[in-house]
Amino acid sequence: MIRVPILIGEHWLHPEVEQTGPVHNPATAEVIGRAPLCGAAEVDQAVAEAQRAFASWGSTPPPKRARVLFRYRELLEAHFEEISRLIATENGKTLDEARGDLRRGVEVVEFACGIAHLAKGEHLSRLAEEVDGMTMREPLGVCAGITPFNFPAMVPMWMYPLSIACGNTFVLKPSEKVPLTANRLAELFLEAGLPPGVLNVVHGSREVVDALCTHPGVRAISFVGSSPVARHVYTTACQQGKRVQSAGGAKNVLVVLPDADPEPTIRAVMGSAFGCAGQRCMAGSLLMGVGKAADPLREQMLAAMDKLQLGDPLADPRTGMGPVIDGRARDRLFGAIAEAPGEGLEVARDGRQGIPEKGFFVGPTLLDRTEAQHRVFKEELFGPVLALLRPASLEEAITSFNQLPYGNAATLFTESGTAARHFALQIKCGMVGINLGVPAPMALFAFSGWDQSFYGDLHVQGTEGVMFYTRQKTVLSRWAGGFRHFF
Ligand code: NAD
């Protein structure tokens, strides 16, 4: 049983707390560790250490900061398989999915290695007579990141590498369900030469989150998780005058036109709906077969779903889909499947059947005849439950998706450039895919959700991330009198 420590400065500590939370191996349901559920006292300590470290890290030249990131990248590569196994162990995703989780995170480190260029300001000589203008971007101070369970490496790494590269110091509050990966990632950063206190890790749940959102020493909050908590974090931290980027949940659509190439389309839809057991904020959870596309789509999907092998990703390398995160998630999904027929839906494939005995498994599920009034259309279920809709036209598909309160992602499968262009222009969401299942921007672009999928202005990643983690100073200089020879 692992006793999970927190990181304050250079010390890995076991704080005296009233409660701890279980860390599961979701594939076996075994409790493999316990994480402390910290509170305001540990947040105070972490913020104090981060403030102390900011005094020198904030003024360290960006190329020197980048050198630490270059070394960190090498260590992450050297430990790539070990970390991937840790992700698979505590999250339950397959090893390939765990590798993808870490790879996307390493890409952010690679992006952040360019900080000396990314954080450069602008300059204009002769803004007025004898006056020159320039801007510089300065770090904010102590920033905090609060992350969900579904990407134990990638989502924390959307935040702390870039924030730290910008000269900030950081307090990370990972999901209490997957604390082990975050600790290992922090340990390797220290090994790369990061000065103590620049990155701190505090485990816990609501108490830690609320303490970070209200702490006067924290200048900015990055949050990723479900929409109700994203909204709570956004309103609480904004009221305290902090910068906030707060990404929430999603209901993403995969629209298939009759002209779509069947084989790559089915592969992409399967990956989108059932990759990571449907626990991605970019997972397609609504499948729309337009007109004649619907019947063959249903048959091809059912055939592919039958071939998907469920199991323990670490015990069997052939595993195509792992478990969901815990018993609560499984019961919530079972409940939604059980309710479906009463609402008039047809359970074309029931994920409660044929699942491994141990572990938190839900098999791939298809709910046919879904319409806009149904719960599965409106609510994020966050699991391998796919709703099939049958709109008569592309226009009808776009209109029904556009009523949803979320605005994360939508994809169209087609051979028609005209249809693709129309879709990209008319669909209301921040990330659009054409012929790909998961249109997740990689480190170079912002992760640009809209509406209830994102509260704030500047998104995570890319140059928006650099802007979020720095503030701009404008300097105007007048050197009057013309040029004189001094020498
Ligand atoms: P969650 O909202 O339950 O938890 C996220 C974080 O908030 C965790 O660190 C948790 O400890 C904390 N938290 C939970 N309840 C809280 C409360 N009442 N008050 C304050 N803090 C609280 O999310 P989850 O179940 O860990 O992750 C799944 C969700 O995350 C899904 O909704 C998914 O769509 C979303 N997600 C979004 C993105 C994105 O980029 N938009 C990416 C990944 C996941």
Coordinates of C-alpha atoms and ligand atoms in Angstrom, one line a residue:
M1 CA 0.0 0.0 0.0
I2 CA 1.5 3.3 -1.1
R3 CA 1.3 6.2 1.3
V4 CA 1.3 9.2 -1.1
P5 CA 3.3 12.2 0.0
I6 CA 2.9 15.8 -0.9
L7 CA 5.8 18.0 -2.1
I8 CA 6.5 21.3 -0.3
G9 CA 9.8 22.9 -1.5
E10 CA 12.3 20.1 -1.6
H11 CA 10.5 18.0 1.0
W12 CA 8.2 15.0 0.4
L13 CA 5.9 15.1 3.5
H14 CA 3.2 13.1 5.0
P15 CA 1.0 15.7 6.5
E16 CA -1.2 14.9 9.5
V17 CA -4.7 15.0 8.0
E18 CA -8.0 13.7 9.2
Q19 CA -8.9 11.9 6.0
T20 CA -7.1 10.1 3.2
G21 CA -8.6 8.9 -0.1
P22 CA -8.2 5.6 -1.9
V23 CA -6.1 5.2 -5.0
H24 CA -7.3 2.2 -7.0
N25 CA -6.0 0.0 -9.7
P26 CA -9.4 0.3 -11.6
A27 CA -8.7 -2.9 -13.5
T28 CA -8.7 -5.0 -10.4
A29 CA -10.6 -2.7 -8.0
E30 CA -7.7 -3.2 -5.6
V31 CA -6.7 -0.2 -3.4
I32 CA -3.0 0.4 -4.1
G33 CA -2.5 3.5 -2.1
R34 CA -3.9 6.3 0.0
A35 CA -3.5 10.0 -0.7
P36 CA -3.9 12.6 2.1
L37 CA -6.9 14.9 1.7
C38 CA -5.1 18.1 2.6
G39 CA -6.6 21.5 3.5
A40 CA -5.8 25.2 3.9
A41 CA -2.8 24.5 6.2
E42 CA -0.9 22.6 3.5
V43 CA -1.9 25.1 0.8
D44 CA -0.4 27.9 3.0
Q45 CA 2.9 26.0 3.3
A46 CA 3.0 25.3 -0.5
V47 CA 2.2 28.9 -1.4
A48 CA 4.8 30.2 1.0
E49 CA 7.5 28.0 -0.5
A50 CA 6.4 29.0 -4.0
Q51 CA 6.5 32.7 -3.1
R52 CA 10.0 32.3 -1.6
A53 CA 11.2 30.5 -4.8
F54 CA 9.6 33.1 -7.1
A55 CA 12.1 35.7 -5.8
S56 CA 14.9 34.2 -7.8
W57 CA 13.1 32.0 -10.4
G58 CA 11.0 34.9 -11.6
S59 CA 14.2 36.8 -12.5
T60 CA 16.2 33.9 -13.8
P61 CA 16.9 34.5 -17.5
P62 CA 14.5 32.6 -19.8
P63 CA 17.3 30.7 -21.7
K64 CA 18.5 29.4 -18.3
R65 CA 15.0 28.3 -17.3
A66 CA 14.8 26.6 -20.7
R67 CA 17.9 24.6 -20.0
V68 CA 16.1 23.0 -17.0
L69 CA 13.2 22.1 -19.3
F70 CA 15.5 20.6 -21.8
R71 CA 17.0 18.3 -19.1
Y72 CA 13.5 17.5 -17.9
R73 CA 12.5 16.4 -21.4
E74 CA 15.4 14.0 -21.5
L75 CA 14.5 12.5 -18.1
L76 CA 10.9 12.1 -19.2
E77 CA 12.1 10.2 -22.3
A78 CA 14.4 8.1 -20.2
H79 CA 11.5 7.1 -17.9
F80 CA 8.8 7.1 -20.6
E81 CA 7.8 3.4 -20.2
E82 CA 7.9 3.5 -16.4
I83 CA 5.6 6.6 -16.2
S84 CA 3.3 5.1 -18.8
R85 CA 2.8 2.0 -16.7
L86 CA 2.1 4.2 -13.7
I87 CA -0.6 6.0 -15.6
A88 CA -2.1 2.7 -16.8
T89 CA -2.0 1.4 -13.2
E90 CA -3.8 4.2 -11.4
N91 CA -6.1 5.3 -14.3
G92 CA -6.9 2.0 -16.0
K93 CA -6.3 3.1 -19.6
T94 CA -4.3 0.8 -22.0
L95 CA -0.6 1.2 -22.2
D96 CA -0.8 2.7 -25.7
E97 CA -3.3 5.3 -24.4
A98 CA -1.0 5.9 -21.4
R99 CA 1.9 6.5 -23.8
G100 CA -0.3 9.0 -25.7
D101 CA -1.2 10.7 -22.5
L102 CA 2.4 11.2 -21.6
R103 CA 3.5 12.1 -25.2
R104 CA 1.1 15.0 -25.4
G105 CA 2.5 16.2 -22.1
V106 CA 6.1 15.9 -23.2
E107 CA 5.2 18.0 -26.3
V108 CA 4.2 20.8 -24.0
V109 CA 7.6 20.6 -22.3
E110 CA 9.2 20.7 -25.8
F111 CA 7.1 23.8 -26.6
A112 CA 8.0 25.4 -23.3
C113 CA 11.7 24.9 -24.1
G114 CA 11.2 27.7 -26.7
I115 CA 10.2 30.2 -23.9
A116 CA 13.0 32.7 -24.7
H117 CA 11.4 33.2 -28.1
L118 CA 7.8 32.8 -27.0
A119 CA 7.9 35.4 -24.3
K120 CA 9.6 38.1 -26.3
G121 CA 7.8 41.5 -26.4
E122 CA 7.4 44.0 -29.2
H123 CA 9.1 47.3 -30.0
L124 CA 8.3 50.3 -32.1
S125 CA 10.7 53.1 -32.5
R126 CA 9.3 56.6 -33.1
L127 CA 6.0 55.9 -31.6
A128 CA 5.9 59.7 -31.3
E129 CA 8.7 62.3 -31.7
E130 CA 11.7 61.1 -29.7
V131 CA 9.5 58.4 -28.1
D132 CA 10.1 54.7 -28.5
G133 CA 7.7 52.0 -27.2
M134 CA 8.3 48.5 -26.2
T135 CA 6.5 45.7 -24.4
M136 CA 7.8 43.0 -22.2
R137 CA 6.1 40.0 -20.7
E138 CA 6.7 39.3 -17.1
P139 CA 5.7 36.3 -14.9
L140 CA 2.7 36.6 -12.6
G141 CA 4.0 35.0 -9.4
V142 CA 2.5 31.9 -7.8
C143 CA 0.1 30.0 -10.1
A144 CA -2.0 26.9 -9.3
G145 CA -3.2 24.0 -11.3
I146 CA -6.2 21.8 -10.5
T147 CA -6.6 18.7 -12.7
P148 CA -9.0 15.8 -13.4
F149 CA -8.4 12.0 -13.2
N150 CA -8.7 11.2 -16.9
F151 CA -5.2 12.4 -18.1
P152 CA -2.9 11.9 -15.1
A153 CA 0.1 13.3 -17.1
M154 CA -1.2 15.4 -20.0
V155 CA -3.5 17.7 -18.2
P156 CA -1.1 18.7 -15.4
M157 CA 1.6 19.1 -18.1
W158 CA -0.7 21.5 -20.0
M159 CA -0.1 23.8 -17.0
Y160 CA 3.0 23.6 -14.9
P161 CA 5.8 23.3 -17.6
L162 CA 4.6 26.4 -19.4
S163 CA 3.8 28.4 -16.3
I164 CA 7.3 27.6 -14.8
A165 CA 9.0 28.3 -18.1
C166 CA 7.4 31.7 -18.0
G167 CA 9.1 32.4 -14.7
N168 CA 6.2 31.6 -12.3
T169 CA 6.3 29.2 -9.4
F170 CA 3.5 26.6 -9.1
V171 CA 1.3 24.6 -6.8
L172 CA -0.3 21.6 -8.5
K173 CA -3.4 19.9 -7.0
P174 CA -3.8 16.7 -9.1
S175 CA -7.0 14.6 -9.0
E176 CA -7.0 12.6 -5.7
K177 CA -7.8 9.6 -7.8
V178 CA -4.5 9.6 -9.7
P179 CA -1.9 11.2 -7.4
L180 CA 1.0 8.9 -8.2
T181 CA 1.8 10.1 -11.8
A182 CA 1.8 13.7 -10.7
N183 CA 4.3 12.9 -7.9
R184 CA 6.6 11.1 -10.3
L185 CA 6.5 13.9 -12.8
A186 CA 7.4 16.4 -10.1
E187 CA 10.2 14.2 -8.8
L188 CA 11.8 14.1 -12.2
F189 CA 11.5 17.9 -12.6
L190 CA 13.5 18.3 -9.4
E191 CA 16.1 15.8 -10.7
A192 CA 16.4 17.9 -13.8
G193 CA 17.6 20.8 -11.6
L194 CA 14.4 22.7 -10.9
P195 CA 15.1 24.8 -7.8
P196 CA 13.1 23.7 -4.7
G197 CA 9.8 25.5 -4.2
V198 CA 9.3 26.3 -7.9
L199 CA 6.9 23.3 -8.2
N200 CA 4.9 22.0 -5.2
V201 CA 2.3 19.3 -5.1
V202 CA -0.6 19.2 -2.6
H203 CA -3.1 16.3 -2.7
G204 CA -6.7 16.6 -1.7
S205 CA -10.1 17.5 -3.0
R206 CA -12.6 20.4 -2.5
E207 CA -10.8 21.9 0.6
V208 CA -7.5 22.3 -1.3
V209 CA -9.3 23.7 -4.4
D210 CA -11.2 26.3 -2.4
A211 CA -8.1 27.2 -0.4
L212 CA -6.1 27.8 -3.6
C213 CA -9.0 29.8 -5.2
T214 CA -9.2 32.2 -2.2
H215 CA -5.5 32.3 -1.2
P216 CA -4.2 35.9 -1.5
G217 CA -0.7 34.6 -2.6
V218 CA -2.0 32.8 -5.7
R219 CA -2.1 35.0 -8.8
A220 CA -3.6 32.6 -11.4
I221 CA -5.6 29.4 -11.4
S222 CA -5.7 26.8 -14.2
F223 CA -8.5 24.3 -13.8
V224 CA -9.6 21.3 -15.9
G225 CA -12.5 19.1 -14.8
S226 CA -16.3 18.8 -14.9
S227 CA -18.4 21.9 -15.9
P228 CA -20.1 22.5 -12.4
V229 CA -16.7 22.6 -10.7
A230 CA -15.1 24.6 -13.6
R231 CA -17.8 27.2 -13.1
H232 CA -17.4 27.2 -9.3
V233 CA -13.6 27.6 -9.6
Y234 CA -14.0 30.4 -12.2
T235 CA -16.5 32.4 -10.1
T236 CA -14.7 31.9 -6.8
A237 CA -11.2 32.7 -8.1
C238 CA -12.4 35.6 -10.3
Q239 CA -14.1 37.2 -7.3
Q240 CA -10.7 37.2 -5.6
G241 CA -9.2 39.1 -8.6
K242 CA -7.2 36.1 -10.0
R243 CA -6.6 35.2 -13.6
V244 CA -8.6 32.0 -14.3
Q245 CA -8.7 29.6 -17.2
S246 CA -11.2 26.9 -16.4
A247 CA -12.0 24.0 -18.7
G248 CA -15.2 22.0 -18.2
G249 CA -17.0 19.0 -19.5
A250 CA -18.3 18.2 -23.0
K251 CA -20.8 16.5 -25.2
N252 CA -19.0 16.0 -28.5
V253 CA -20.6 15.0 -31.8
L254 CA -19.3 12.7 -34.6
V255 CA -21.4 13.4 -37.8
V256 CA -21.2 10.8 -40.6
L257 CA -22.4 11.7 -44.1
P258 CA -23.4 8.9 -46.5
D259 CA -20.3 9.6 -48.7
A260 CA -17.8 9.0 -45.8
D261 CA -15.1 6.4 -46.4
P262 CA -16.5 3.5 -44.1
E263 CA -13.3 1.8 -42.9
P264 CA -11.3 4.8 -41.6
T265 CA -14.5 6.4 -40.3
I266 CA -15.4 3.4 -38.2
R267 CA -11.9 3.2 -36.9
A268 CA -11.9 6.9 -36.0
V269 CA -15.4 6.7 -34.4
M270 CA -14.4 3.7 -32.3
G271 CA -11.2 5.4 -31.1
S272 CA -13.1 8.6 -30.2
A273 CA -16.1 7.0 -28.4
F274 CA -14.3 4.1 -26.6
G275 CA -10.6 5.2 -26.4
C276 CA -9.7 5.7 -22.7
A277 CA -13.0 4.0 -22.0
G278 CA -14.9 7.1 -23.2
Q279 CA -13.3 9.1 -20.4
R280 CA -11.9 11.9 -22.6
C281 CA -13.2 15.4 -22.7
M282 CA -12.8 15.1 -26.5
A283 CA -14.6 11.7 -26.6
G284 CA -17.4 11.5 -29.2
S285 CA -20.5 10.6 -27.2
L286 CA -23.1 11.5 -29.9
L287 CA -22.9 9.7 -33.2
M288 CA -25.1 11.1 -36.0
G289 CA -25.6 9.0 -39.0
V290 CA -27.1 11.4 -41.6
G291 CA -29.9 10.0 -43.8
K292 CA -28.8 6.8 -45.5
A293 CA -25.6 6.7 -43.5
A294 CA -27.4 5.6 -40.2
D295 CA -28.3 1.9 -40.9
P296 CA -24.9 0.8 -42.2
L297 CA -23.1 2.8 -39.5
R298 CA -25.0 1.0 -36.8
E299 CA -24.2 -2.4 -38.2
Q300 CA -20.5 -1.6 -38.7
M301 CA -20.2 -0.1 -35.3
L302 CA -21.8 -3.1 -33.6
A303 CA -19.4 -5.4 -35.4
A304 CA -16.4 -3.3 -34.3
M305 CA -17.7 -3.1 -30.7
D306 CA -18.0 -6.9 -30.5
K307 CA -14.3 -7.1 -31.4
L308 CA -13.1 -4.7 -28.7
Q309 CA -11.4 -6.7 -26.0
L310 CA -11.9 -5.6 -22.4
G311 CA -9.4 -6.4 -19.8
D312 CA -6.6 -5.4 -17.4
P313 CA -4.2 -3.4 -19.6
L314 CA -1.1 -4.4 -17.6
A315 CA -2.0 -8.1 -17.4
D316 CA -3.0 -8.5 -21.1
P317 CA -1.3 -6.5 -23.9
R318 CA -4.2 -7.3 -26.3
T319 CA -6.5 -5.2 -24.2
G320 CA -8.4 -2.8 -26.4
M321 CA -10.3 -1.0 -23.6
G322 CA -9.7 -0.7 -19.9
P323 CA -12.1 0.0 -17.0
V324 CA -13.6 3.3 -15.9
I325 CA -12.1 5.0 -13.0
D326 CA -14.1 3.7 -10.0
G327 CA -17.2 2.0 -8.8
R328 CA -19.2 5.3 -8.7
A329 CA -18.5 5.9 -12.4
R330 CA -19.4 2.3 -13.3
D331 CA -22.7 2.5 -11.3
R332 CA -23.6 5.9 -12.9
L333 CA -23.1 4.4 -16.4
F334 CA -25.0 1.3 -15.6
G335 CA -27.8 3.5 -14.3
A336 CA -28.0 5.5 -17.5
I337 CA -28.1 2.3 -19.6
A338 CA -30.8 0.8 -17.3
E339 CA -33.0 4.0 -17.7
A340 CA -32.6 4.1 -21.5
P341 CA -35.4 1.8 -22.6
G342 CA -37.9 3.7 -20.4
E343 CA -37.1 6.9 -22.3
G344 CA -37.8 5.2 -25.6
L345 CA -34.2 4.4 -26.5
E346 CA -33.1 1.1 -28.0
V347 CA -30.1 -0.5 -26.3
A348 CA -28.4 -1.9 -29.4
R349 CA -25.4 -3.1 -27.4
D350 CA -25.5 -3.3 -23.6
G351 CA -22.2 -2.7 -21.9
R352 CA -23.4 -4.3 -18.7
Q353 CA -23.0 -7.7 -20.3
G354 CA -19.9 -9.8 -20.9
I355 CA -17.5 -7.8 -18.7
P356 CA -14.7 -9.0 -16.5
E357 CA -15.7 -10.0 -13.0
K358 CA -13.1 -7.9 -11.2
G359 CA -12.5 -4.2 -11.7
F360 CA -14.7 -1.3 -12.7
F361 CA -15.6 -2.4 -16.2
V362 CA -18.4 -1.1 -18.5
G363 CA -18.5 -2.6 -22.0
P364 CA -19.0 -0.5 -25.2
T365 CA -22.6 0.5 -25.4
L366 CA -24.7 1.8 -28.2
L367 CA -28.1 3.6 -27.6
D368 CA -30.0 3.9 -30.8
R369 CA -32.9 6.1 -31.6
T370 CA -31.6 8.9 -29.4
E371 CA -33.2 12.3 -29.9
A372 CA -32.7 15.8 -28.5
Q373 CA -35.0 15.4 -25.5
H374 CA -33.2 12.4 -24.1
R375 CA -30.9 12.6 -21.1
V376 CA -28.0 10.9 -23.0
F377 CA -28.2 13.7 -25.6
K378 CA -27.9 16.5 -23.1
E379 CA -25.7 15.2 -20.2
E380 CA -22.1 14.2 -20.2
L381 CA -21.9 10.6 -19.1
F382 CA -18.1 10.3 -19.4
G383 CA -17.8 6.6 -20.2
P384 CA -18.1 4.2 -23.1
V385 CA -21.8 4.9 -23.9
L386 CA -22.4 6.2 -27.4
A387 CA -25.8 7.6 -28.4
L388 CA -26.8 7.1 -32.1
L389 CA -29.0 9.8 -33.7
R390 CA -30.5 9.8 -37.2
P391 CA -30.8 13.3 -38.6
A392 CA -32.3 13.6 -42.1
S393 CA -29.7 16.2 -43.2
L394 CA -26.4 17.8 -42.3
E395 CA -28.3 21.0 -41.5
E396 CA -30.5 19.1 -39.0
A397 CA -27.4 17.6 -37.4
I398 CA -25.7 21.0 -37.0
T399 CA -28.9 22.6 -35.6
S400 CA -29.4 19.9 -32.9
F401 CA -25.8 20.0 -31.8
N402 CA -25.8 23.8 -31.6
Q403 CA -28.5 23.7 -29.0
L404 CA -26.2 22.0 -26.5
P405 CA -24.8 24.1 -23.7
Y406 CA -21.3 22.7 -24.2
G407 CA -18.9 23.8 -26.9
N408 CA -15.9 21.5 -27.0
A409 CA -15.6 19.4 -30.1
A410 CA -17.4 18.3 -33.3
T411 CA -16.2 16.2 -36.2
L412 CA -17.6 15.5 -39.7
F413 CA -16.8 12.5 -41.8
T414 CA -17.2 13.2 -45.5
E415 CA -15.5 13.2 -48.9
S416 CA -17.0 16.6 -49.7
G417 CA -14.9 19.7 -49.1
T418 CA -18.0 21.8 -49.5
A419 CA -19.8 20.0 -46.7
A420 CA -16.7 20.1 -44.5
R421 CA -16.3 23.9 -45.0
H422 CA -20.0 24.5 -44.3
F423 CA -19.7 22.4 -41.1
A424 CA -16.6 24.1 -39.9
L425 CA -18.3 27.5 -40.3
Q426 CA -21.7 26.7 -38.9
I427 CA -20.9 24.4 -35.9
K428 CA -20.8 26.1 -32.5
C429 CA -17.8 24.8 -30.7
G430 CA -14.2 25.5 -30.2
M431 CA -12.5 22.5 -31.8
V432 CA -13.6 21.0 -35.1
G433 CA -12.4 17.9 -36.8
I434 CA -12.8 16.8 -40.4
N435 CA -12.3 13.0 -40.9
L436 CA -10.6 12.5 -37.5
G437 CA -12.1 11.3 -34.3
V438 CA -10.4 13.4 -31.7
P439 CA -9.6 16.9 -33.0
A440 CA -7.5 17.7 -29.9
P441 CA -5.0 20.5 -30.5
M442 CA -1.4 19.5 -29.6
A443 CA 1.0 21.7 -27.7
L444 CA 1.3 24.3 -30.4
F445 CA -2.4 25.3 -30.5
A446 CA -4.7 26.4 -27.7
F447 CA -7.2 23.8 -26.3
S448 CA -10.1 26.1 -27.3
G449 CA -13.4 24.9 -25.8
W450 CA -16.4 27.3 -25.7
D451 CA -19.5 27.9 -23.6
Q452 CA -19.9 25.5 -20.6
S453 CA -16.7 23.7 -21.8
F454 CA -14.6 26.7 -20.9
Y455 CA -14.8 29.6 -18.5
G456 CA -12.3 32.3 -19.1
D457 CA -10.5 34.0 -21.9
L458 CA -7.0 32.6 -22.6
H459 CA -7.0 28.8 -23.0
V460 CA -4.4 26.3 -22.0
Q461 CA -1.4 25.5 -24.3
G462 CA 0.1 27.3 -27.3
T463 CA 0.7 31.0 -27.3
E464 CA -2.5 31.6 -25.4
G465 CA -0.9 29.7 -22.6
V466 CA 2.1 32.0 -22.6
M467 CA -0.1 35.0 -22.5
F468 CA -2.1 33.5 -19.7
Y469 CA 1.0 32.9 -17.6
T470 CA 2.6 36.3 -18.2
R471 CA 1.5 39.9 -18.0
Q472 CA 2.5 42.7 -20.3
K473 CA 4.4 45.8 -19.4
T474 CA 4.6 48.7 -21.8
V475 CA 7.6 51.0 -21.6
L476 CA 7.7 54.3 -23.4
S477 CA 11.0 56.1 -23.5
R478 CA 11.9 59.6 -24.6
W479 CA 15.5 60.5 -25.2
A480 CA 15.4 64.1 -26.3
G481 CA 18.0 66.5 -27.7
G482 CA 19.2 64.6 -30.7
F483 CA 22.4 62.7 -31.0
R484 CA 25.6 64.2 -29.6
H485 CA 29.2 62.9 -29.9
F486 CA 30.4 61.8 -26.5
F487 CA 33.6 60.1 -27.5
Ligands
NAD1 P1 -14.1 16.8 -11.4 O1 -14.7 18.0 -11.7 O2 -14.8 15.8 -10.5 O3 -12.6 17.0 -10.6 C1 -11.7 17.9 -11.2 C2 -10.8 18.4 -10.1 O4 -11.7 19.2 -9.2 C3 -10.2 17.4 -9.2 O5 -8.9 17.8 -8.8 C4 -11.1 17.4 -7.9 O6 -10.4 17.0 -6.8 C5 -11.7 18.8 -7.9 N1 -13.0 18.8 -7.3 C6 -14.0 17.9 -7.5 N2 -15.2 18.3 -6.9 C7 -14.9 19.5 -6.4 C8 -15.7 20.5 -5.8 N3 -17.0 20.3 -5.5 N4 -15.2 21.7 -5.4 C9 -13.9 21.9 -5.7 N5 -13.1 21.1 -6.4 C10 -13.6 19.9 -6.7 O7 -13.6 16.0 -12.7 P2 -13.1 14.5 -12.9 O8 -14.2 13.6 -12.7 O9 -11.8 14.4 -12.2 O10 -12.7 14.6 -14.5 C11 -13.7 14.4 -15.5 C12 -14.2 15.7 -16.0 O11 -13.2 16.5 -16.5 C13 -15.2 15.5 -17.2 O12 -16.3 16.4 -17.1 C14 -14.3 15.9 -18.4 O13 -15.1 16.3 -19.5 C15 -13.5 17.0 -17.8 N6 -12.3 17.3 -18.6 C16 -12.3 18.4 -19.4 C17 -11.2 18.7 -20.2 C18 -11.1 19.9 -21.0 O14 -10.1 20.3 -21.5 N7 -12.3 20.6 -21.2 C19 -10.1 17.8 -20.1 C20 -10.1 16.7 -19.3 C21 -11.3 16.4 -18.6

